[in-house]
Amino acid sequence: MSRKVQRSEVCADCSAPDPGWSSINRGVLICDECCSVHRSLGRHISIVKHLRHSGWPPSLLQMVQTLASNGANSIWEHSLLDPAQVQSGRRKPNPQDKVHPTKSEFIRAKYQMLAFVHKLPCRDDDGVTTKDLSKQLHSSVRTGSLETCLRLLSLGAQANFFHPEKGTTPLHVAAKAGQVLQAELLVVYGADPGAPDVNGRTPIDYARQAGHVELAERLVECQYELTDRLAFYLCGRRPDHKNGHYIIPQMADRARPKCPTQSLDLSELAKAAKKKLQALNNRLFEELAMDVYDEVDRRENDAVWLTTQNHSTLVTERSAVPFLPVNPEYSATRNQGRQKLARFNAREFATLIIDILSDAKRRQHGKGLTSPTDPLDLSQADDDQHDYDSVASDEDTDSELTAQNNNNTQRNNRAKSMDSSDLSDGPITLQEYLDVKKALASSEAKVQQLMKVNNNLSEELRRLQKEVRKGAPAGPTPYGGAHLSASTDGRYHPLKAGEKYGSGTDSDYDNSQTYDVSFGSVGRSSEEDSRGDVEDAEVEPDPTLPCTEDVILKTEQVTKNIQELLRAAQEFKHDSFVPCSEKIHLAVTEMASLFPRRPALDAVRSSLKLLAASASRLQVECRKAAPSDSSVTTVDYQLLTQQVIQCAYDIAKAAKQLVTITTREKKQ
């Protein structure tokens, strides 16, 4: 379902006329330019959907329209309505303002930082404020005042709050009262349609018993929203939930390998992949399914975006969302895995979705495998609807895929038109998603992560300076390795056979090129370096460490220069890479010269070695931005930027380690 936008409607963020998008969880309408920023924030901040070119459940659309027309935007701009804010110069952007940085900074402050939302007074009794708000929400959802409930949710009320006295959740109350729009709002904020009350009855049961049949059916759809969305993405159809809850498409094996051995290998790989998926515990499986759902949403919105924008002005590298944005509530491992989903081609992604749908069905039915080697037998589930549609052949590419469902105009370019002659209910014998090459992490995510690390390092340096001046011992650093290196807990999903999904080393990039740089060569002349190897064998390790304050001062200079490089990367100023790298190398040399040539501590030696190697590698990579060889006609700036950022990332890591070690040793 689509809608016509009233001419009086304006963008909630910049007041541009005729907004074409909505932020569902914020209850506002937004223009194309502001939407590009919303999409870059991620679904955990803003869930966007096009008003005319996306499929809408009627009640969900009505919920958004009701909120938008009843001043939901004032919830997110509460403090801006204060005349004092106008006098202080604080204002929202105009349509003519630049997207970056004016609009983007305002939107991030408004929705990510919640800078303008009404703040509750602080309470000493922790948890009481949230509980009181949730009780108010529990009571308010029986009315039609959507904006009141959105305000409570914005302040921290819990959509799944279980009322201890009444034994129900807010969704039970809304379902019993027949408040369809309240139910939609609660579900958007995470309310569970299948949550039991104190007697084991669900909101669906409440709606049915109260005679609200349509609401009950809608709540069933919400309960199966994830699997319904995945199935619709592949074949343009959803189950009716009366004859079954799952539609599981099958792959059309139109591009079967000619070599029998290769075909066998692919078949065995597919079986191994499916077993790994089945071996995940329910929590990890649910996380994977939710991440794939978010990737489907990204791809569908991306397809709408590409078909509705003015390509000469709006479709740029800065307005695109080529991968799932980082969610700070997730581990680094999970965020890496989410971003790698964007590297799956149409066929690989479709195969992953089919496996998830199949295993979701198996898990809900409580079926286990008779042995670890047995394949799934889906034919036993006679009560479910089976539609085996062919999707996404090996020859398909994302740009060639066309929309499948006419009721969802231009909803995506990812689902290939179906071919009824290719129906099959046999096992999938295609190259599995576990065989997908480990992808490069995105440059934008690394920039944002490193910017955060750099800021944290600057704050830590300032704190240490104060401690040094006071003569007091410095406490532990407020940030750990998770900010400086990829998490290696390996708890996420398999990506390759024998390899953890998203696990690995500090770097996801190909840094296989070697650089003949040792920590001892930094800060030394070429003559000193030439005889360094001979002398090092005879020189005793030096336990002397430099003054902590000196290390901090040099590290500040390194940090400042990295910040300048990151800004150049964000603004695509590739011609600034070389001068920035030279400044960083000089700062690194000065920092390393503070330390003895042969430090006694292994940790200092390894950190200095990483610092020197990374600085030299950075210079090599940055020179590629301005190739002197005339035969080099093209430069892959995306890959280059990724490599440059990784080098800067390693430099920041090494600098942080040296500051920490020096502070700790001096304290002792």
PDB file of C-alpha atoms in Angstrom, residues 226-239 245-253 274 347 349-359 361 378 385-392 404 415-416 418-419 422-430:
ATOM      1  CA  LEU A 226      10.941 -11.575  10.327  1.00  0.00           C
ATOM      2  CA  THR A 227      10.344 -14.790   8.378  1.00  0.00           C
ATOM      3  CA  ASP A 228       7.536 -13.197   6.340  1.00  0.00           C
ATOM      4  CA  ARG A 229       9.847 -10.366   5.272  1.00  0.00           C
ATOM      5  CA  LEU A 230      12.616 -12.755   4.272  1.00  0.00           C
ATOM      6  CA  ALA A 231      10.261 -14.915   2.207  1.00  0.00           C
ATOM      7  CA  PHE A 232       8.667 -11.895   0.529  1.00  0.00           C
ATOM      8  CA  TYR A 233      12.093 -10.549  -0.362  1.00  0.00           C
ATOM      9  CA  LEU A 234      12.877 -13.692  -2.341  1.00  0.00           C
ATOM     10  CA  CYS A 235       9.583 -14.584  -3.983  1.00  0.00           C
ATOM     11  CA  GLY A 236       7.180 -11.682  -3.443  1.00  0.00           C
ATOM     12  CA  ARG A 237       4.762 -13.753  -1.366  1.00  0.00           C
ATOM     13  CA  ARG A 238       3.830 -14.125   2.284  1.00  0.00           C
ATOM     14  CA  PRO A 239       2.064 -17.004   4.048  1.00  0.00           C
ATOM     15  CA  HIS A 245       3.377 -19.814   8.861  1.00  0.00           C
ATOM     16  CA  TYR A 246       6.247 -20.369   6.451  1.00  0.00           C
ATOM     17  CA  ILE A 247       6.965 -20.086   2.767  1.00  0.00           C
ATOM     18  CA  ILE A 248      10.367 -21.553   1.980  1.00  0.00           C
ATOM     19  CA  PRO A 249      11.625 -20.818  -1.543  1.00  0.00           C
ATOM     20  CA  GLN A 250      14.175 -23.083  -3.176  1.00  0.00           C
ATOM     21  CA  MET A 251      17.068 -22.212  -5.426  1.00  0.00           C
ATOM     22  CA  ALA A 252      16.831 -22.940  -9.146  1.00  0.00           C
ATOM     23  CA  ASP A 253      20.022 -24.787 -10.000  1.00  0.00           C
ATOM     24  CA  LYS A 274      23.640 -26.093   6.899  1.00  0.00           C
ATOM     25  CA  ARG A 347      22.553 -15.928  -5.024  1.00  0.00           C
ATOM     26  CA  PHE A 349      22.338 -14.025   0.069  1.00  0.00           C
ATOM     27  CA  ALA A 350      19.265 -15.903  -1.158  1.00  0.00           C
ATOM     28  CA  THR A 351      20.829 -19.203  -0.099  1.00  0.00           C
ATOM     29  CA  LEU A 352      21.510 -17.846   3.377  1.00  0.00           C
ATOM     30  CA  ILE A 353      17.906 -16.631   3.674  1.00  0.00           C
ATOM     31  CA  ILE A 354      16.523 -20.016   2.606  1.00  0.00           C
ATOM     32  CA  ASP A 355      18.651 -21.803   5.182  1.00  0.00           C
ATOM     33  CA  ILE A 356      17.465 -19.411   7.895  1.00  0.00           C
ATOM     34  CA  LEU A 357      13.814 -19.905   6.932  1.00  0.00           C
ATOM     35  CA  SER A 358      14.227 -23.677   6.915  1.00  0.00           C
ATOM     36  CA  ASP A 359      15.949 -23.773  10.265  1.00  0.00           C
ATOM     37  CA  LYS A 361      10.722 -23.627  10.910  1.00  0.00           C
ATOM     38  CA  LEU A 378      11.037 -30.504   5.494  1.00  0.00           C
ATOM     39  CA  GLN A 385       2.516 -24.134   3.138  1.00  0.00           C
ATOM     40  CA  HIS A 386       5.299 -25.077   0.724  1.00  0.00           C
ATOM     41  CA  ASP A 387       6.064 -22.906  -2.248  1.00  0.00           C
ATOM     42  CA  TYR A 388       9.316 -23.715  -3.941  1.00  0.00           C
ATOM     43  CA  ASP A 389      10.075 -20.762  -6.160  1.00  0.00           C
ATOM     44  CA  SER A 390      13.340 -20.302  -7.995  1.00  0.00           C
ATOM     45  CA  VAL A 391      15.412 -17.271  -7.101  1.00  0.00           C
ATOM     46  CA  ALA A 392      18.701 -15.612  -7.988  1.00  0.00           C
ATOM     47  CA  GLN A 404       8.853  -9.015  -8.313  1.00  0.00           C
ATOM     48  CA  ALA A 415      14.574 -10.486  -6.322  1.00  0.00           C
ATOM     49  CA  LYS A 416      14.842 -12.157  -9.707  1.00  0.00           C
ATOM     50  CA  MET A 418      10.355 -16.351 -10.938  1.00  0.00           C
ATOM     51  CA  ASP A 419      10.535 -19.219 -13.396  1.00  0.00           C
ATOM     52  CA  ASP A 422      12.545 -24.452 -12.169  1.00  0.00           C
ATOM     53  CA  LEU A 423      10.413 -25.527  -9.208  1.00  0.00           C
ATOM     54  CA  SER A 424      12.251 -27.988  -7.033  1.00  0.00           C
ATOM     55  CA  ASP A 425      11.956 -29.414  -3.567  1.00  0.00           C
ATOM     56  CA  GLY A 426      15.339 -31.109  -3.561  1.00  0.00           C
ATOM     57  CA  PRO A 427      18.302 -30.236  -1.389  1.00  0.00           C
ATOM     58  CA  ILE A 428      20.273 -27.106  -2.158  1.00  0.00           C
ATOM     59  CA  THR A 429      23.472 -28.001  -3.984  1.00  0.00           C
ATOM     60  CA  LEU A 430      24.810 -24.513  -4.585  1.00  0.00           C
TER      61      LEU A 430
END
